[in-house]
Amino acid sequence: MPNFSVDADGSVFYKNKRIEKILVEGDELTGQNYEVATRTLNPEMVTEIEAIENYLDNAILKKIKKGDQTILNLKMKSIKKISGSLELGVGINGHNSQMTILGMIDKWKSLSYLTFNNVGIQRINLKNNQDPFGSTNTWTRAAGLQKRLELSTFFPNNLGIEQENINGEKIASTNHTFSLGKSIKLTSNFIGVSDKRNA
């Protein structure tokens, strides 16, 4: 798509500027750390991608000033049904599977996904000791997260990221929003992450 690019961890850029949020039919389901959703959501569920520049996440202030954020709004195939996708990849020693469920019925929207792999794919980036919602937290320091393979300090490591990354990643997330009116919405987000070195 013109003006769009996606980096290795799932971050989306529009006109070389990072997308801060991704909305689903106008509602925020994933927060600022949307990378897992972009790497698991089936593109066939999406009919249109709308880029919104100068976005300001404040209903009062945005009437008198422009923001500096760029966000995306995903328009889906149907707004009154539950749909999903399932991918299974199983080998003798490796596995890579993921499931995504999207629900949109009247005032309720939901996006849930389950993914696990031990083939080096990193679907969520917990660098800089940040949790999936962007706040600094100590739990990531003691979570036993995987490390890249270090071959030698004398020879360059020219392996790709998936060959360097010896992991056992498991992610489960469910995100819901329910509209009580034009200006009131209830939102809930849960994500569980486990990743460890398998060697």
PDB file of C-alpha atoms in Angstrom:
ATOM      1  CA  MET A   1       0.000   0.000   0.000  1.00  0.00           C
ATOM      2  CA  PRO A   2       1.370   3.471  -0.833  1.00  0.00           C
ATOM      3  CA  ASN A   3       2.763   5.516   2.086  1.00  0.00           C
ATOM      4  CA  PHE A   4       2.538   2.523   4.457  1.00  0.00           C
ATOM      5  CA  SER A   5       5.348   0.379   5.873  1.00  0.00           C
ATOM      6  CA  VAL A   6       5.612  -2.222   8.631  1.00  0.00           C
ATOM      7  CA  ASP A   7       8.767  -3.073  10.549  1.00  0.00           C
ATOM      8  CA  ALA A   8       9.817  -6.463  11.917  1.00  0.00           C
ATOM      9  CA  ASP A   9       8.008  -6.156  15.261  1.00  0.00           C
ATOM     10  CA  GLY A  10       4.675  -5.170  13.690  1.00  0.00           C
ATOM     11  CA  SER A  11       4.869  -1.392  14.152  1.00  0.00           C
ATOM     12  CA  VAL A  12       3.074   0.444  11.337  1.00  0.00           C
ATOM     13  CA  PHE A  13       4.343   3.642   9.718  1.00  0.00           C
ATOM     14  CA  TYR A  14       2.402   6.072   7.531  1.00  0.00           C
ATOM     15  CA  LYS A  15       4.456   8.616   5.578  1.00  0.00           C
ATOM     16  CA  ASN A  16       7.454   7.522   7.688  1.00  0.00           C
ATOM     17  CA  LYS A  17       5.648   8.409  10.932  1.00  0.00           C
ATOM     18  CA  ARG A  18       4.817   5.698  13.455  1.00  0.00           C
ATOM     19  CA  ILE A  19       1.149   4.951  13.955  1.00  0.00           C
ATOM     20  CA  GLU A  20       0.301   5.551  17.620  1.00  0.00           C
ATOM     21  CA  LYS A  21      -2.993   3.656  17.781  1.00  0.00           C
ATOM     22  CA  ILE A  22      -5.159   1.397  15.682  1.00  0.00           C
ATOM     23  CA  LEU A  23      -8.923   1.644  15.978  1.00  0.00           C
ATOM     24  CA  VAL A  24     -11.403  -1.036  14.932  1.00  0.00           C
ATOM     25  CA  GLU A  25     -14.530   0.573  13.477  1.00  0.00           C
ATOM     26  CA  GLY A  26     -13.751   3.710  15.502  1.00  0.00           C
ATOM     27  CA  ASP A  27     -13.063   1.952  18.811  1.00  0.00           C
ATOM     28  CA  GLU A  28      -9.717   1.380  20.492  1.00  0.00           C
ATOM     29  CA  LEU A  29      -9.224  -2.307  21.275  1.00  0.00           C
ATOM     30  CA  THR A  30      -5.462  -2.768  21.472  1.00  0.00           C
ATOM     31  CA  GLY A  31      -3.920   0.319  23.099  1.00  0.00           C
ATOM     32  CA  GLN A  32      -0.604   1.759  21.949  1.00  0.00           C
ATOM     33  CA  ASN A  33       1.049  -1.654  21.749  1.00  0.00           C
ATOM     34  CA  TYR A  34      -0.928  -2.942  18.786  1.00  0.00           C
ATOM     35  CA  GLU A  35       1.932  -4.952  17.257  1.00  0.00           C
ATOM     36  CA  VAL A  36       0.542  -8.381  18.193  1.00  0.00           C
ATOM     37  CA  ALA A  37      -2.799  -7.508  16.610  1.00  0.00           C
ATOM     38  CA  THR A  38      -1.186  -6.389  13.357  1.00  0.00           C
ATOM     39  CA  ARG A  39       0.786  -9.632  13.189  1.00  0.00           C
ATOM     40  CA  THR A  40      -2.162 -11.918  13.973  1.00  0.00           C
ATOM     41  CA  LEU A  41      -5.250 -10.235  12.495  1.00  0.00           C
ATOM     42  CA  ASN A  42      -6.288 -11.848   9.223  1.00  0.00           C
ATOM     43  CA  PRO A  43      -6.114  -9.210   6.429  1.00  0.00           C
ATOM     44  CA  GLU A  44      -9.184 -10.784   4.826  1.00  0.00           C
ATOM     45  CA  MET A  45     -11.274  -9.430   7.732  1.00  0.00           C
ATOM     46  CA  VAL A  46     -10.385  -5.835   6.779  1.00  0.00           C
ATOM     47  CA  THR A  47     -12.107  -3.982   3.934  1.00  0.00           C
ATOM     48  CA  GLU A  48     -10.519  -0.539   4.310  1.00  0.00           C
ATOM     49  CA  ILE A  49      -7.648   1.120   6.187  1.00  0.00           C
ATOM     50  CA  GLU A  50      -8.235   4.774   7.026  1.00  0.00           C
ATOM     51  CA  ALA A  51      -5.263   6.938   8.062  1.00  0.00           C
ATOM     52  CA  ILE A  52      -6.166   9.827  10.385  1.00  0.00           C
ATOM     53  CA  GLU A  53      -3.526  12.544  10.714  1.00  0.00           C
ATOM     54  CA  ASN A  54      -3.346  15.334  13.328  1.00  0.00           C
ATOM     55  CA  TYR A  55      -5.288  13.116  15.734  1.00  0.00           C
ATOM     56  CA  LEU A  56      -5.946  14.317  19.283  1.00  0.00           C
ATOM     57  CA  ASP A  57      -7.406  11.874  21.802  1.00  0.00           C
ATOM     58  CA  ASN A  58      -9.469  14.450  23.663  1.00  0.00           C
ATOM     59  CA  ALA A  59     -13.070  15.135  22.707  1.00  0.00           C
ATOM     60  CA  ILE A  60     -12.972  18.713  24.035  1.00  0.00           C
ATOM     61  CA  LEU A  61      -9.529  19.887  22.925  1.00  0.00           C
ATOM     62  CA  LYS A  62      -9.730  18.437  19.416  1.00  0.00           C
ATOM     63  CA  LYS A  63     -12.459  20.981  18.616  1.00  0.00           C
ATOM     64  CA  ILE A  64     -10.014  23.869  19.073  1.00  0.00           C
ATOM     65  CA  LYS A  65      -6.581  22.439  18.220  1.00  0.00           C
ATOM     66  CA  LYS A  66      -4.895  19.774  16.132  1.00  0.00           C
ATOM     67  CA  GLY A  67      -2.979  16.855  17.540  1.00  0.00           C
ATOM     68  CA  ASP A  68       0.366  15.487  16.400  1.00  0.00           C
ATOM     69  CA  GLN A  69      -0.508  11.787  16.287  1.00  0.00           C
ATOM     70  CA  THR A  70      -1.318   9.629  13.291  1.00  0.00           C
ATOM     71  CA  ILE A  71      -3.652   6.691  13.836  1.00  0.00           C
ATOM     72  CA  LEU A  72      -5.401   4.075  11.719  1.00  0.00           C
ATOM     73  CA  ASN A  73      -9.035   3.071  11.660  1.00  0.00           C
ATOM     74  CA  LEU A  74      -9.786  -0.428  10.368  1.00  0.00           C
ATOM     75  CA  LYS A  75     -13.108  -0.977   8.667  1.00  0.00           C
ATOM     76  CA  MET A  76     -14.188  -4.589   8.803  1.00  0.00           C
ATOM     77  CA  LYS A  77     -16.220  -6.830   6.501  1.00  0.00           C
ATOM     78  CA  SER A  78     -19.177  -7.090   8.844  1.00  0.00           C
ATOM     79  CA  ILE A  79     -20.074  -5.157  11.953  1.00  0.00           C
ATOM     80  CA  LYS A  80     -22.637  -7.650  13.264  1.00  0.00           C
ATOM     81  CA  LYS A  81     -20.976 -11.003  13.523  1.00  0.00           C
ATOM     82  CA  ILE A  82     -18.190 -13.048  15.053  1.00  0.00           C
ATOM     83  CA  SER A  83     -15.390 -14.081  12.724  1.00  0.00           C
ATOM     84  CA  GLY A  84     -11.916 -15.439  13.110  1.00  0.00           C
ATOM     85  CA  SER A  85      -8.942 -17.217  11.678  1.00  0.00           C
ATOM     86  CA  LEU A  86      -6.854 -20.206  12.697  1.00  0.00           C
ATOM     87  CA  GLU A  87      -3.366 -21.140  11.552  1.00  0.00           C
ATOM     88  CA  LEU A  88      -1.650 -24.338  12.679  1.00  0.00           C
ATOM     89  CA  GLY A  89       1.994 -25.124  12.115  1.00  0.00           C
ATOM     90  CA  VAL A  90       3.296 -28.267  13.782  1.00  0.00           C
ATOM     91  CA  GLY A  91       6.545 -30.112  13.156  1.00  0.00           C
ATOM     92  CA  ILE A  92       8.647 -32.725  14.906  1.00  0.00           C
ATOM     93  CA  ASN A  93      10.404 -30.222  17.149  1.00  0.00           C
ATOM     94  CA  GLY A  94       8.809 -26.914  16.195  1.00  0.00           C
ATOM     95  CA  HIS A  95       5.387 -25.342  16.322  1.00  0.00           C
ATOM     96  CA  ASN A  96       3.916 -22.035  15.186  1.00  0.00           C
ATOM     97  CA  SER A  97       0.175 -21.535  15.581  1.00  0.00           C
ATOM     98  CA  GLN A  98      -2.190 -18.645  16.133  1.00  0.00           C
ATOM     99  CA  MET A  99      -5.917 -17.996  16.469  1.00  0.00           C
ATOM    100  CA  THR A 100      -7.756 -14.684  16.157  1.00  0.00           C
ATOM    101  CA  ILE A 101     -11.407 -14.008  17.017  1.00  0.00           C
ATOM    102  CA  LEU A 102     -13.109 -10.719  16.167  1.00  0.00           C
ATOM    103  CA  GLY A 103     -16.594 -10.002  17.480  1.00  0.00           C
ATOM    104  CA  MET A 104     -18.766  -7.009  16.583  1.00  0.00           C
ATOM    105  CA  ILE A 105     -22.394  -7.162  17.648  1.00  0.00           C
ATOM    106  CA  ASP A 106     -24.363  -3.942  18.148  1.00  0.00           C
ATOM    107  CA  LYS A 107     -22.609  -1.933  20.910  1.00  0.00           C
ATOM    108  CA  TRP A 108     -20.035  -4.612  21.733  1.00  0.00           C
ATOM    109  CA  LYS A 109     -16.671  -5.142  20.045  1.00  0.00           C
ATOM    110  CA  SER A 110     -14.059  -7.731  20.924  1.00  0.00           C
ATOM    111  CA  LEU A 111     -10.646  -8.760  19.624  1.00  0.00           C
ATOM    112  CA  SER A 112      -8.970 -11.832  21.098  1.00  0.00           C
ATOM    113  CA  TYR A 113      -5.959 -13.821  20.011  1.00  0.00           C
ATOM    114  CA  LEU A 114      -3.897 -16.783  21.101  1.00  0.00           C
ATOM    115  CA  THR A 115      -0.479 -17.507  19.635  1.00  0.00           C
ATOM    116  CA  PHE A 116       2.468 -19.719  20.444  1.00  0.00           C
ATOM    117  CA  ASN A 117       5.692 -20.693  18.700  1.00  0.00           C
ATOM    118  CA  ASN A 118       9.191 -22.006  19.330  1.00  0.00           C
ATOM    119  CA  VAL A 119      10.639 -21.224  15.899  1.00  0.00           C
ATOM    120  CA  GLY A 120      12.127 -17.816  16.704  1.00  0.00           C
ATOM    121  CA  ILE A 121       9.175 -15.576  15.815  1.00  0.00           C
ATOM    122  CA  GLN A 122       8.790 -12.669  18.236  1.00  0.00           C
ATOM    123  CA  ARG A 123       5.266 -11.262  18.003  1.00  0.00           C
ATOM    124  CA  ILE A 124       5.581  -8.876  20.914  1.00  0.00           C
ATOM    125  CA  ASN A 125       8.466  -6.611  21.818  1.00  0.00           C
ATOM    126  CA  LEU A 126       9.147  -6.245  25.539  1.00  0.00           C
ATOM    127  CA  LYS A 127      12.341  -4.259  25.171  1.00  0.00           C
ATOM    128  CA  ASN A 128      13.273  -1.515  27.614  1.00  0.00           C
ATOM    129  CA  ASN A 129      11.432  -3.309  30.437  1.00  0.00           C
ATOM    130  CA  GLN A 130       8.045  -2.208  29.193  1.00  0.00           C
ATOM    131  CA  ASP A 131       4.854  -4.170  29.502  1.00  0.00           C
ATOM    132  CA  PRO A 132       2.515  -4.660  26.491  1.00  0.00           C
ATOM    133  CA  PHE A 133       0.526  -1.535  27.390  1.00  0.00           C
ATOM    134  CA  GLY A 134       3.561   0.739  27.361  1.00  0.00           C
ATOM    135  CA  SER A 135       4.089   1.395  31.085  1.00  0.00           C
ATOM    136  CA  THR A 136       7.385   0.655  32.810  1.00  0.00           C
ATOM    137  CA  ASN A 137       7.068  -2.370  35.042  1.00  0.00           C
ATOM    138  CA  THR A 138       9.449  -4.625  36.938  1.00  0.00           C
ATOM    139  CA  TRP A 139       7.697  -7.876  36.032  1.00  0.00           C
ATOM    140  CA  THR A 140       9.397  -8.066  32.648  1.00  0.00           C
ATOM    141  CA  ARG A 141      12.820  -8.070  34.294  1.00  0.00           C
ATOM    142  CA  ALA A 142      12.127 -11.336  36.090  1.00  0.00           C
ATOM    143  CA  ALA A 143       9.914 -13.040  33.518  1.00  0.00           C
ATOM    144  CA  GLY A 144      12.632 -15.300  32.124  1.00  0.00           C
ATOM    145  CA  LEU A 145      12.289 -13.856  28.641  1.00  0.00           C
ATOM    146  CA  GLN A 146      14.324 -15.405  25.857  1.00  0.00           C
ATOM    147  CA  LYS A 147      17.733 -14.216  24.734  1.00  0.00           C
ATOM    148  CA  ARG A 148      19.287 -14.338  21.306  1.00  0.00           C
ATOM    149  CA  LEU A 149      21.797 -17.005  20.478  1.00  0.00           C
ATOM    150  CA  GLU A 150      25.368 -15.813  21.054  1.00  0.00           C
ATOM    151  CA  LEU A 151      27.780 -17.804  18.915  1.00  0.00           C
ATOM    152  CA  SER A 152      31.066 -16.090  19.577  1.00  0.00           C
ATOM    153  CA  THR A 153      32.567 -12.729  20.421  1.00  0.00           C
ATOM    154  CA  PHE A 154      35.261 -13.263  17.757  1.00  0.00           C
ATOM    155  CA  PHE A 155      33.050 -14.001  14.757  1.00  0.00           C
ATOM    156  CA  PRO A 156      30.105 -11.965  13.473  1.00  0.00           C
ATOM    157  CA  ASN A 157      26.655 -13.490  13.878  1.00  0.00           C
ATOM    158  CA  ASN A 158      25.017 -13.316  10.463  1.00  0.00           C
ATOM    159  CA  LEU A 159      21.989 -15.418  11.322  1.00  0.00           C
ATOM    160  CA  GLY A 160      18.563 -13.914  10.814  1.00  0.00           C
ATOM    161  CA  ILE A 161      16.436 -12.897  13.778  1.00  0.00           C
ATOM    162  CA  GLU A 162      14.373 -16.098  13.691  1.00  0.00           C
ATOM    163  CA  GLN A 163      17.542 -18.247  13.685  1.00  0.00           C
ATOM    164  CA  GLU A 164      19.122 -16.272  16.536  1.00  0.00           C
ATOM    165  CA  ASN A 165      15.994 -16.242  18.664  1.00  0.00           C
ATOM    166  CA  ILE A 166      15.666 -19.556  20.554  1.00  0.00           C
ATOM    167  CA  ASN A 167      12.297 -19.079  22.177  1.00  0.00           C
ATOM    168  CA  GLY A 168       9.110 -20.577  23.537  1.00  0.00           C
ATOM    169  CA  GLU A 169       6.690 -17.692  23.119  1.00  0.00           C
ATOM    170  CA  LYS A 170       3.057 -17.889  24.249  1.00  0.00           C
ATOM    171  CA  ILE A 171       0.652 -14.944  24.100  1.00  0.00           C
ATOM    172  CA  ALA A 172      -3.024 -14.754  25.062  1.00  0.00           C
ATOM    173  CA  SER A 173      -4.994 -11.527  24.833  1.00  0.00           C
ATOM    174  CA  THR A 174      -8.617 -10.459  24.951  1.00  0.00           C
ATOM    175  CA  ASN A 175      -9.839  -6.898  24.452  1.00  0.00           C
ATOM    176  CA  HIS A 176     -13.427  -5.664  24.737  1.00  0.00           C
ATOM    177  CA  THR A 177     -15.333  -2.398  24.456  1.00  0.00           C
ATOM    178  CA  PHE A 178     -19.015  -1.758  25.137  1.00  0.00           C
ATOM    179  CA  SER A 179     -20.731   1.492  24.258  1.00  0.00           C
ATOM    180  CA  LEU A 180     -23.179   2.901  26.815  1.00  0.00           C
ATOM    181  CA  GLY A 181     -23.841   6.014  24.753  1.00  0.00           C
ATOM    182  CA  LYS A 182     -22.183   8.558  22.488  1.00  0.00           C
ATOM    183  CA  SER A 183     -19.629   9.615  25.118  1.00  0.00           C
ATOM    184  CA  ILE A 184     -19.436   6.655  27.524  1.00  0.00           C
ATOM    185  CA  LYS A 185     -17.659   3.375  26.759  1.00  0.00           C
ATOM    186  CA  LEU A 186     -16.485   0.527  28.938  1.00  0.00           C
ATOM    187  CA  THR A 187     -13.161  -1.011  27.907  1.00  0.00           C
ATOM    188  CA  SER A 188     -11.264  -4.015  29.229  1.00  0.00           C
ATOM    189  CA  ASN A 189      -7.877  -5.379  28.157  1.00  0.00           C
ATOM    190  CA  PHE A 190      -5.995  -8.466  29.257  1.00  0.00           C
ATOM    191  CA  ILE A 191      -2.761  -9.893  27.927  1.00  0.00           C
ATOM    192  CA  GLY A 192      -0.595 -12.722  29.197  1.00  0.00           C
ATOM    193  CA  VAL A 193       2.913 -13.273  27.846  1.00  0.00           C
ATOM    194  CA  SER A 194       5.347 -16.110  28.428  1.00  0.00           C
ATOM    195  CA  ASP A 195       8.653 -16.491  26.632  1.00  0.00           C
ATOM    196  CA  LYS A 196      11.723 -18.466  27.589  1.00  0.00           C
ATOM    197  CA  ARG A 197      14.922 -19.755  26.130  1.00  0.00           C
ATOM    198  CA  ASN A 198      14.686 -23.365  25.004  1.00  0.00           C
ATOM    199  CA  ALA A 199      18.386 -24.092  24.996  1.00  0.00           C
TER     200      ALA A 199
END
